[in-house]
């Protein structure tokens, strides 16, 4: 059995797969017809997904742990209640794969807490490559905006105080959070690094619907609220601006 998980945009994808005998579409079809469930015109995959139908089972006997047709129905119902989906892919005598898609706002993720001016923000660790301290001479101005020169490479620089419309303190120390988005590396300029912490993502209200810079928020142990940066949106905006 293999389990994998990854984040893409504002969704979390979890895949559970095995190398078992797979779902027998013919057995599922016969069981469905016995229960009065029409299978006319259904594809093989649609027939396989009948396992999520309430009370559906292909077991000949009901035991203490199987045959009641409850398990998969409960799984799908709970995922839908969370705003997610589940997809099935199965091949007989090869194995089965179940792919769950869930909103990121239900997740607990490791994040890096940073200071930008007097405000604290969270950056998901999944997009961070490394953190460095930059010197003033390593920052250059080019046509597409500022870049950080590191080991002979020019890396697009994003000053978060500007992106988030804050006042820039020229005397503040500049740490660079290096992130990779769509295969491109970017440098996010912050004033200081607080440290790593696992956080629970809370969805923002409709008042923030037009704020693409934020994925959500988290509540800290002291009751303070910290916004979680949508690094993908911030970096892609920088990329688009460089072509204008």
C-alpha atoms as a PDB file:
ATOM      1  CA  UNK A   1       0.000   0.000   0.000  1.00  0.00           C
ATOM      2  CA  UNK A   2       1.350   3.420  -0.957  1.00  0.00           C
ATOM      3  CA  UNK A   3       0.200   6.772   0.414  1.00  0.00           C
ATOM      4  CA  UNK A   4       1.290  10.089  -1.094  1.00  0.00           C
ATOM      5  CA  UNK A   5       0.238  13.677  -0.419  1.00  0.00           C
ATOM      6  CA  UNK A   6       1.078  17.044  -1.934  1.00  0.00           C
ATOM      7  CA  UNK A   7      -0.227  20.591  -2.100  1.00  0.00           C
ATOM      8  CA  UNK A   8      -1.278  22.285  -5.337  1.00  0.00           C
ATOM      9  CA  UNK A   9      -2.707  25.784  -5.142  1.00  0.00           C
ATOM     10  CA  UNK A  10      -5.345  25.869  -2.425  1.00  0.00           C
ATOM     11  CA  UNK A  11      -5.958  22.096  -2.483  1.00  0.00           C
ATOM     12  CA  UNK A  12      -4.312  19.090  -0.845  1.00  0.00           C
ATOM     13  CA  UNK A  13      -4.220  15.839  -2.823  1.00  0.00           C
ATOM     14  CA  UNK A  14      -3.891  12.482  -1.084  1.00  0.00           C
ATOM     15  CA  UNK A  15      -3.513   9.256  -3.052  1.00  0.00           C
ATOM     16  CA  UNK A  16      -3.880   5.783  -1.548  1.00  0.00           C
ATOM     17  CA  UNK A  17      -2.972   2.930  -3.898  1.00  0.00           C
ATOM     18  CA  UNK A  18      -2.376  -0.813  -3.689  1.00  0.00           C
ATOM     19  CA  UNK A  19      -1.235  -3.690  -5.885  1.00  0.00           C
ATOM     20  CA  UNK A  20      -4.154  -5.987  -5.050  1.00  0.00           C
ATOM     21  CA  UNK A  21      -6.679  -7.697  -7.279  1.00  0.00           C
ATOM     22  CA  UNK A  22      -8.474  -4.449  -8.133  1.00  0.00           C
ATOM     23  CA  UNK A  23     -12.188  -3.804  -8.456  1.00  0.00           C
ATOM     24  CA  UNK A  24     -14.116  -6.449 -10.379  1.00  0.00           C
ATOM     25  CA  UNK A  25     -16.422  -4.326 -12.559  1.00  0.00           C
ATOM     26  CA  UNK A  26     -18.502  -7.339 -13.607  1.00  0.00           C
ATOM     27  CA  UNK A  27     -19.099  -8.426  -9.990  1.00  0.00           C
ATOM     28  CA  UNK A  28     -20.039  -4.849  -9.059  1.00  0.00           C
ATOM     29  CA  UNK A  29     -22.425  -4.659 -12.017  1.00  0.00           C
ATOM     30  CA  UNK A  30     -24.156  -7.911 -11.077  1.00  0.00           C
ATOM     31  CA  UNK A  31     -24.480  -6.866  -7.442  1.00  0.00           C
ATOM     32  CA  UNK A  32     -25.885  -3.469  -8.489  1.00  0.00           C
ATOM     33  CA  UNK A  33     -28.521  -5.061 -10.717  1.00  0.00           C
ATOM     34  CA  UNK A  34     -29.588  -7.379  -7.887  1.00  0.00           C
ATOM     35  CA  UNK A  35     -30.122  -4.305  -5.727  1.00  0.00           C
ATOM     36  CA  UNK A  36     -32.139  -2.567  -8.430  1.00  0.00           C
ATOM     37  CA  UNK A  37     -29.407  -0.094  -9.387  1.00  0.00           C
ATOM     38  CA  UNK A  38     -29.356   0.557 -13.126  1.00  0.00           C
ATOM     39  CA  UNK A  39     -25.963   0.202 -14.822  1.00  0.00           C
ATOM     40  CA  UNK A  40     -27.150   0.896 -18.361  1.00  0.00           C
ATOM     41  CA  UNK A  41     -24.776   3.170 -20.251  1.00  0.00           C
ATOM     42  CA  UNK A  42     -22.242   3.339 -17.418  1.00  0.00           C
ATOM     43  CA  UNK A  43     -18.537   3.166 -18.184  1.00  0.00           C
ATOM     44  CA  UNK A  44     -16.265   0.714 -16.369  1.00  0.00           C
ATOM     45  CA  UNK A  45     -15.028   3.468 -14.046  1.00  0.00           C
ATOM     46  CA  UNK A  46     -18.587   4.629 -13.296  1.00  0.00           C
ATOM     47  CA  UNK A  47     -19.536   1.051 -12.443  1.00  0.00           C
ATOM     48  CA  UNK A  48     -16.523   0.771 -10.127  1.00  0.00           C
ATOM     49  CA  UNK A  49     -17.564   3.961  -8.370  1.00  0.00           C
ATOM     50  CA  UNK A  50     -20.862   2.309  -7.389  1.00  0.00           C
ATOM     51  CA  UNK A  51     -18.919   1.014  -4.366  1.00  0.00           C
ATOM     52  CA  UNK A  52     -19.646   4.442  -2.827  1.00  0.00           C
ATOM     53  CA  UNK A  53     -23.418   3.906  -3.150  1.00  0.00           C
ATOM     54  CA  UNK A  54     -25.171   3.688   0.257  1.00  0.00           C
ATOM     55  CA  UNK A  55     -25.602   0.063   1.350  1.00  0.00           C
ATOM     56  CA  UNK A  56     -23.667  -1.315  -1.619  1.00  0.00           C
ATOM     57  CA  UNK A  57     -21.468  -4.386  -1.187  1.00  0.00           C
ATOM     58  CA  UNK A  58     -20.304  -7.314  -3.314  1.00  0.00           C
ATOM     59  CA  UNK A  59     -19.697  -9.545  -0.283  1.00  0.00           C
ATOM     60  CA  UNK A  60     -21.728 -12.762  -0.209  1.00  0.00           C
ATOM     61  CA  UNK A  61     -21.877 -12.798   3.587  1.00  0.00           C
ATOM     62  CA  UNK A  62     -22.135 -10.100   6.211  1.00  0.00           C
ATOM     63  CA  UNK A  63     -19.432 -10.311   8.886  1.00  0.00           C
ATOM     64  CA  UNK A  64     -18.455  -8.139  11.833  1.00  0.00           C
ATOM     65  CA  UNK A  65     -16.096  -6.110   9.640  1.00  0.00           C
ATOM     66  CA  UNK A  66     -17.496  -6.225   6.096  1.00  0.00           C
ATOM     67  CA  UNK A  67     -20.470  -6.798   3.856  1.00  0.00           C
ATOM     68  CA  UNK A  68     -22.751  -4.059   5.177  1.00  0.00           C
ATOM     69  CA  UNK A  69     -22.059  -1.520   2.425  1.00  0.00           C
ATOM     70  CA  UNK A  70     -21.309   1.259   4.893  1.00  0.00           C
ATOM     71  CA  UNK A  71     -17.537   1.905   4.814  1.00  0.00           C
ATOM     72  CA  UNK A  72     -17.006   3.499   1.404  1.00  0.00           C
ATOM     73  CA  UNK A  73     -20.297   5.389   1.621  1.00  0.00           C
ATOM     74  CA  UNK A  74     -19.160   6.973   4.900  1.00  0.00           C
ATOM     75  CA  UNK A  75     -15.765   7.862   3.392  1.00  0.00           C
ATOM     76  CA  UNK A  76     -17.284   9.676   0.405  1.00  0.00           C
ATOM     77  CA  UNK A  77     -19.929  11.416   2.507  1.00  0.00           C
ATOM     78  CA  UNK A  78     -17.364  12.743   4.976  1.00  0.00           C
ATOM     79  CA  UNK A  79     -15.042  13.956   2.192  1.00  0.00           C
ATOM     80  CA  UNK A  80     -17.929  15.778   0.490  1.00  0.00           C
ATOM     81  CA  UNK A  81     -18.895  17.389   3.817  1.00  0.00           C
ATOM     82  CA  UNK A  82     -15.355  18.758   3.987  1.00  0.00           C
ATOM     83  CA  UNK A  83     -15.683  20.228   0.501  1.00  0.00           C
ATOM     84  CA  UNK A  84     -13.544  17.563  -1.139  1.00  0.00           C
ATOM     85  CA  UNK A  85     -13.809  14.872  -3.805  1.00  0.00           C
ATOM     86  CA  UNK A  86     -12.608  11.290  -4.235  1.00  0.00           C
ATOM     87  CA  UNK A  87     -11.742   9.637  -7.548  1.00  0.00           C
ATOM     88  CA  UNK A  88     -11.203   5.927  -8.177  1.00  0.00           C
ATOM     89  CA  UNK A  89      -8.904   4.252 -10.665  1.00  0.00           C
ATOM     90  CA  UNK A  90      -8.704   0.473 -10.659  1.00  0.00           C
ATOM     91  CA  UNK A  91      -7.518  -2.292 -12.956  1.00  0.00           C
ATOM     92  CA  UNK A  92      -8.365  -5.910 -12.290  1.00  0.00           C
ATOM     93  CA  UNK A  93      -5.395  -7.974 -11.060  1.00  0.00           C
ATOM     94  CA  UNK A  94      -3.221  -4.849 -11.089  1.00  0.00           C
ATOM     95  CA  UNK A  95      -4.465  -2.703  -8.206  1.00  0.00           C
ATOM     96  CA  UNK A  96      -6.576   0.248  -7.150  1.00  0.00           C
ATOM     97  CA  UNK A  97      -5.927   3.916  -6.511  1.00  0.00           C
ATOM     98  CA  UNK A  98      -8.074   6.397  -4.594  1.00  0.00           C
ATOM     99  CA  UNK A  99      -7.311  10.111  -5.041  1.00  0.00           C
ATOM    100  CA  UNK A 100      -8.681  12.523  -2.445  1.00  0.00           C
ATOM    101  CA  UNK A 101      -8.834  16.268  -3.031  1.00  0.00           C
ATOM    102  CA  UNK A 102      -9.387  18.453   0.037  1.00  0.00           C
ATOM    103  CA  UNK A 103      -9.386  22.201   0.624  1.00  0.00           C
ATOM    104  CA  UNK A 104      -6.094  23.469   2.028  1.00  0.00           C
ATOM    105  CA  UNK A 105      -8.060  25.311   4.715  1.00  0.00           C
ATOM    106  CA  UNK A 106      -8.573  21.972   6.469  1.00  0.00           C
ATOM    107  CA  UNK A 107      -4.869  21.276   6.712  1.00  0.00           C
ATOM    108  CA  UNK A 108      -2.179  21.409   9.326  1.00  0.00           C
ATOM    109  CA  UNK A 109       1.017  22.472   7.578  1.00  0.00           C
ATOM    110  CA  UNK A 110       4.592  23.255   8.653  1.00  0.00           C
ATOM    111  CA  UNK A 111       5.348  26.923   8.068  1.00  0.00           C
ATOM    112  CA  UNK A 112       8.116  29.464   8.508  1.00  0.00           C
ATOM    113  CA  UNK A 113       7.118  32.511  10.546  1.00  0.00           C
ATOM    114  CA  UNK A 114       8.720  35.748   9.355  1.00  0.00           C
ATOM    115  CA  UNK A 115       8.601  39.438  10.251  1.00  0.00           C
ATOM    116  CA  UNK A 116       7.828  42.092   7.658  1.00  0.00           C
ATOM    117  CA  UNK A 117       8.092  45.453   9.353  1.00  0.00           C
ATOM    118  CA  UNK A 118       6.114  44.955  12.599  1.00  0.00           C
ATOM    119  CA  UNK A 119       3.846  42.231  11.227  1.00  0.00           C
ATOM    120  CA  UNK A 120       4.274  38.451  11.422  1.00  0.00           C
ATOM    121  CA  UNK A 121       3.371  36.238   8.467  1.00  0.00           C
ATOM    122  CA  UNK A 122       3.527  32.510   7.741  1.00  0.00           C
ATOM    123  CA  UNK A 123       5.070  30.956   4.624  1.00  0.00           C
ATOM    124  CA  UNK A 124       4.362  27.246   3.885  1.00  0.00           C
ATOM    125  CA  UNK A 125       7.586  25.234   4.164  1.00  0.00           C
ATOM    126  CA  UNK A 126       6.615  23.158   1.129  1.00  0.00           C
ATOM    127  CA  UNK A 127       7.691  25.950  -1.248  1.00  0.00           C
ATOM    128  CA  UNK A 128      10.826  27.062   0.623  1.00  0.00           C
ATOM    129  CA  UNK A 129      14.226  26.028  -0.706  1.00  0.00           C
ATOM    130  CA  UNK A 130      16.465  27.827   1.808  1.00  0.00           C
ATOM    131  CA  UNK A 131      16.916  31.049   3.778  1.00  0.00           C
ATOM    132  CA  UNK A 132      19.932  33.333   3.336  1.00  0.00           C
ATOM    133  CA  UNK A 133      21.100  36.748   4.524  1.00  0.00           C
ATOM    134  CA  UNK A 134      21.647  39.093   1.579  1.00  0.00           C
ATOM    135  CA  UNK A 135      24.111  41.958   1.263  1.00  0.00           C
ATOM    136  CA  UNK A 136      23.130  45.243  -0.347  1.00  0.00           C
ATOM    137  CA  UNK A 137      25.631  44.728  -3.161  1.00  0.00           C
ATOM    138  CA  UNK A 138      23.972  41.422  -4.099  1.00  0.00           C
ATOM    139  CA  UNK A 139      20.768  43.228  -5.096  1.00  0.00           C
ATOM    140  CA  UNK A 140      20.656  44.707  -8.595  1.00  0.00           C
ATOM    141  CA  UNK A 141      18.076  46.741 -10.484  1.00  0.00           C
ATOM    142  CA  UNK A 142      17.149  45.531 -13.985  1.00  0.00           C
ATOM    143  CA  UNK A 143      14.373  46.286 -16.467  1.00  0.00           C
ATOM    144  CA  UNK A 144      12.016  43.683 -15.003  1.00  0.00           C
ATOM    145  CA  UNK A 145      12.597  44.822 -11.404  1.00  0.00           C
ATOM    146  CA  UNK A 146      15.071  43.931  -8.669  1.00  0.00           C
ATOM    147  CA  UNK A 147      17.041  40.692  -8.699  1.00  0.00           C
ATOM    148  CA  UNK A 148      19.278  38.919  -6.216  1.00  0.00           C
ATOM    149  CA  UNK A 149      22.630  37.777  -7.553  1.00  0.00           C
ATOM    150  CA  UNK A 150      23.694  34.507  -5.931  1.00  0.00           C
ATOM    151  CA  UNK A 151      26.521  32.300  -7.199  1.00  0.00           C
ATOM    152  CA  UNK A 152      26.347  33.978 -10.586  1.00  0.00           C
ATOM    153  CA  UNK A 153      22.580  33.495 -10.953  1.00  0.00           C
ATOM    154  CA  UNK A 154      20.039  36.307 -11.101  1.00  0.00           C
ATOM    155  CA  UNK A 155      16.962  35.491  -9.053  1.00  0.00           C
ATOM    156  CA  UNK A 156      13.789  37.642  -9.171  1.00  0.00           C
ATOM    157  CA  UNK A 157      13.487  39.570  -5.909  1.00  0.00           C
ATOM    158  CA  UNK A 158      10.155  40.353  -4.245  1.00  0.00           C
ATOM    159  CA  UNK A 159      10.141  42.808  -1.347  1.00  0.00           C
ATOM    160  CA  UNK A 160       7.196  41.690   0.745  1.00  0.00           C
ATOM    161  CA  UNK A 161       6.854  45.100   2.396  1.00  0.00           C
ATOM    162  CA  UNK A 162       6.154  46.546  -1.062  1.00  0.00           C
ATOM    163  CA  UNK A 163       3.975  43.647  -2.195  1.00  0.00           C
ATOM    164  CA  UNK A 164       1.875  43.943   0.959  1.00  0.00           C
ATOM    165  CA  UNK A 165       1.842  47.755   0.714  1.00  0.00           C
ATOM    166  CA  UNK A 166       3.857  48.510   3.850  1.00  0.00           C
ATOM    167  CA  UNK A 167       6.418  51.210   4.550  1.00  0.00           C
ATOM    168  CA  UNK A 168       9.959  50.093   3.753  1.00  0.00           C
ATOM    169  CA  UNK A 169      12.625  50.543   6.441  1.00  0.00           C
ATOM    170  CA  UNK A 170      15.958  50.985   4.668  1.00  0.00           C
ATOM    171  CA  UNK A 171      17.877  50.168   7.853  1.00  0.00           C
ATOM    172  CA  UNK A 172      16.184  46.841   8.478  1.00  0.00           C
ATOM    173  CA  UNK A 173      18.279  43.693   8.021  1.00  0.00           C
ATOM    174  CA  UNK A 174      17.257  41.804   4.904  1.00  0.00           C
ATOM    175  CA  UNK A 175      16.796  38.044   4.982  1.00  0.00           C
ATOM    176  CA  UNK A 176      15.891  36.228   1.793  1.00  0.00           C
ATOM    177  CA  UNK A 177      13.451  33.338   1.826  1.00  0.00           C
ATOM    178  CA  UNK A 178      14.239  31.400  -1.341  1.00  0.00           C
ATOM    179  CA  UNK A 179      11.184  29.684  -2.797  1.00  0.00           C
ATOM    180  CA  UNK A 180      10.565  27.614  -5.933  1.00  0.00           C
ATOM    181  CA  UNK A 181       7.317  28.091  -7.860  1.00  0.00           C
ATOM    182  CA  UNK A 182       6.666  26.300 -11.168  1.00  0.00           C
ATOM    183  CA  UNK A 183      10.356  25.447 -11.424  1.00  0.00           C
ATOM    184  CA  UNK A 184      11.485  29.079 -11.015  1.00  0.00           C
ATOM    185  CA  UNK A 185      13.347  30.319  -7.944  1.00  0.00           C
ATOM    186  CA  UNK A 186      12.349  33.593  -6.287  1.00  0.00           C
ATOM    187  CA  UNK A 187      13.782  35.551  -3.359  1.00  0.00           C
ATOM    188  CA  UNK A 188      11.284  36.940  -0.841  1.00  0.00           C
ATOM    189  CA  UNK A 189      12.760  39.777   1.194  1.00  0.00           C
ATOM    190  CA  UNK A 190      11.754  39.813   4.885  1.00  0.00           C
ATOM    191  CA  UNK A 191      13.063  41.703   7.892  1.00  0.00           C
ATOM    192  CA  UNK A 192      13.667  38.763  10.218  1.00  0.00           C
ATOM    193  CA  UNK A 193      13.065  35.060  10.707  1.00  0.00           C
ATOM    194  CA  UNK A 194      11.088  33.887  13.744  1.00  0.00           C
ATOM    195  CA  UNK A 195      11.196  30.137  13.226  1.00  0.00           C
ATOM    196  CA  UNK A 196       9.311  27.062  12.068  1.00  0.00           C
ATOM    197  CA  UNK A 197       5.953  25.964  13.438  1.00  0.00           C
ATOM    198  CA  UNK A 198       3.064  23.704  12.483  1.00  0.00           C
ATOM    199  CA  UNK A 199      -0.085  25.730  11.926  1.00  0.00           C
ATOM    200  CA  UNK A 200      -3.762  25.051  11.264  1.00  0.00           C
ATOM    201  CA  UNK A 201      -5.089  26.938   8.252  1.00  0.00           C
ATOM    202  CA  UNK A 202      -8.330  28.823   8.794  1.00  0.00           C
ATOM    203  CA  UNK A 203     -10.352  30.129   5.858  1.00  0.00           C
ATOM    204  CA  UNK A 204     -10.593  33.885   5.457  1.00  0.00           C
ATOM    205  CA  UNK A 205     -13.996  35.561   5.365  1.00  0.00           C
ATOM    206  CA  UNK A 206     -15.667  36.961   2.262  1.00  0.00           C
ATOM    207  CA  UNK A 207     -14.176  40.368   3.098  1.00  0.00           C
ATOM    208  CA  UNK A 208     -10.823  38.980   1.877  1.00  0.00           C
ATOM    209  CA  UNK A 209     -12.221  37.445  -1.315  1.00  0.00           C
ATOM    210  CA  UNK A 210     -10.252  39.877  -3.500  1.00  0.00           C
ATOM    211  CA  UNK A 211      -6.985  39.459  -1.553  1.00  0.00           C
ATOM    212  CA  UNK A 212      -5.002  36.938  -3.601  1.00  0.00           C
ATOM    213  CA  UNK A 213      -1.836  37.439  -1.514  1.00  0.00           C
ATOM    214  CA  UNK A 214      -3.206  35.330   1.348  1.00  0.00           C
ATOM    215  CA  UNK A 215      -4.069  31.629   1.570  1.00  0.00           C
ATOM    216  CA  UNK A 216      -5.757  31.963   4.938  1.00  0.00           C
ATOM    217  CA  UNK A 217      -4.916  32.664   8.550  1.00  0.00           C
ATOM    218  CA  UNK A 218      -3.889  30.799  11.679  1.00  0.00           C
ATOM    219  CA  UNK A 219      -4.523  31.440  15.366  1.00  0.00           C
ATOM    220  CA  UNK A 220      -1.442  31.286  17.584  1.00  0.00           C
ATOM    221  CA  UNK A 221      -1.263  29.997  21.139  1.00  0.00           C
ATOM    222  CA  UNK A 222      -1.463  33.529  22.544  1.00  0.00           C
ATOM    223  CA  UNK A 223      -4.640  34.235  20.569  1.00  0.00           C
ATOM    224  CA  UNK A 224      -2.975  36.410  17.927  1.00  0.00           C
ATOM    225  CA  UNK A 225      -3.920  35.937  14.273  1.00  0.00           C
ATOM    226  CA  UNK A 226      -1.267  35.501  11.588  1.00  0.00           C
ATOM    227  CA  UNK A 227      -1.954  35.663   7.858  1.00  0.00           C
ATOM    228  CA  UNK A 228      -0.560  32.903   5.634  1.00  0.00           C
ATOM    229  CA  UNK A 229       1.014  34.157   2.434  1.00  0.00           C
ATOM    230  CA  UNK A 230      -0.065  32.776  -0.933  1.00  0.00           C
ATOM    231  CA  UNK A 231       3.476  32.549  -2.248  1.00  0.00           C
ATOM    232  CA  UNK A 232       2.389  31.064  -5.578  1.00  0.00           C
ATOM    233  CA  UNK A 233       0.124  34.033  -6.393  1.00  0.00           C
ATOM    234  CA  UNK A 234       2.742  36.553  -5.229  1.00  0.00           C
ATOM    235  CA  UNK A 235       5.501  35.040  -7.348  1.00  0.00           C
ATOM    236  CA  UNK A 236       3.366  34.569 -10.457  1.00  0.00           C
ATOM    237  CA  UNK A 237       2.309  38.221 -10.214  1.00  0.00           C
ATOM    238  CA  UNK A 238       6.006  39.174 -10.141  1.00  0.00           C
ATOM    239  CA  UNK A 239       6.641  36.962 -13.170  1.00  0.00           C
ATOM    240  CA  UNK A 240       3.806  38.530 -15.158  1.00  0.00           C
ATOM    241  CA  UNK A 241       4.943  42.043 -14.233  1.00  0.00           C
ATOM    242  CA  UNK A 242       8.414  41.338 -15.612  1.00  0.00           C
ATOM    243  CA  UNK A 243       6.909  40.816 -19.073  1.00  0.00           C
ATOM    244  CA  UNK A 244       4.891  44.028 -19.090  1.00  0.00           C
END
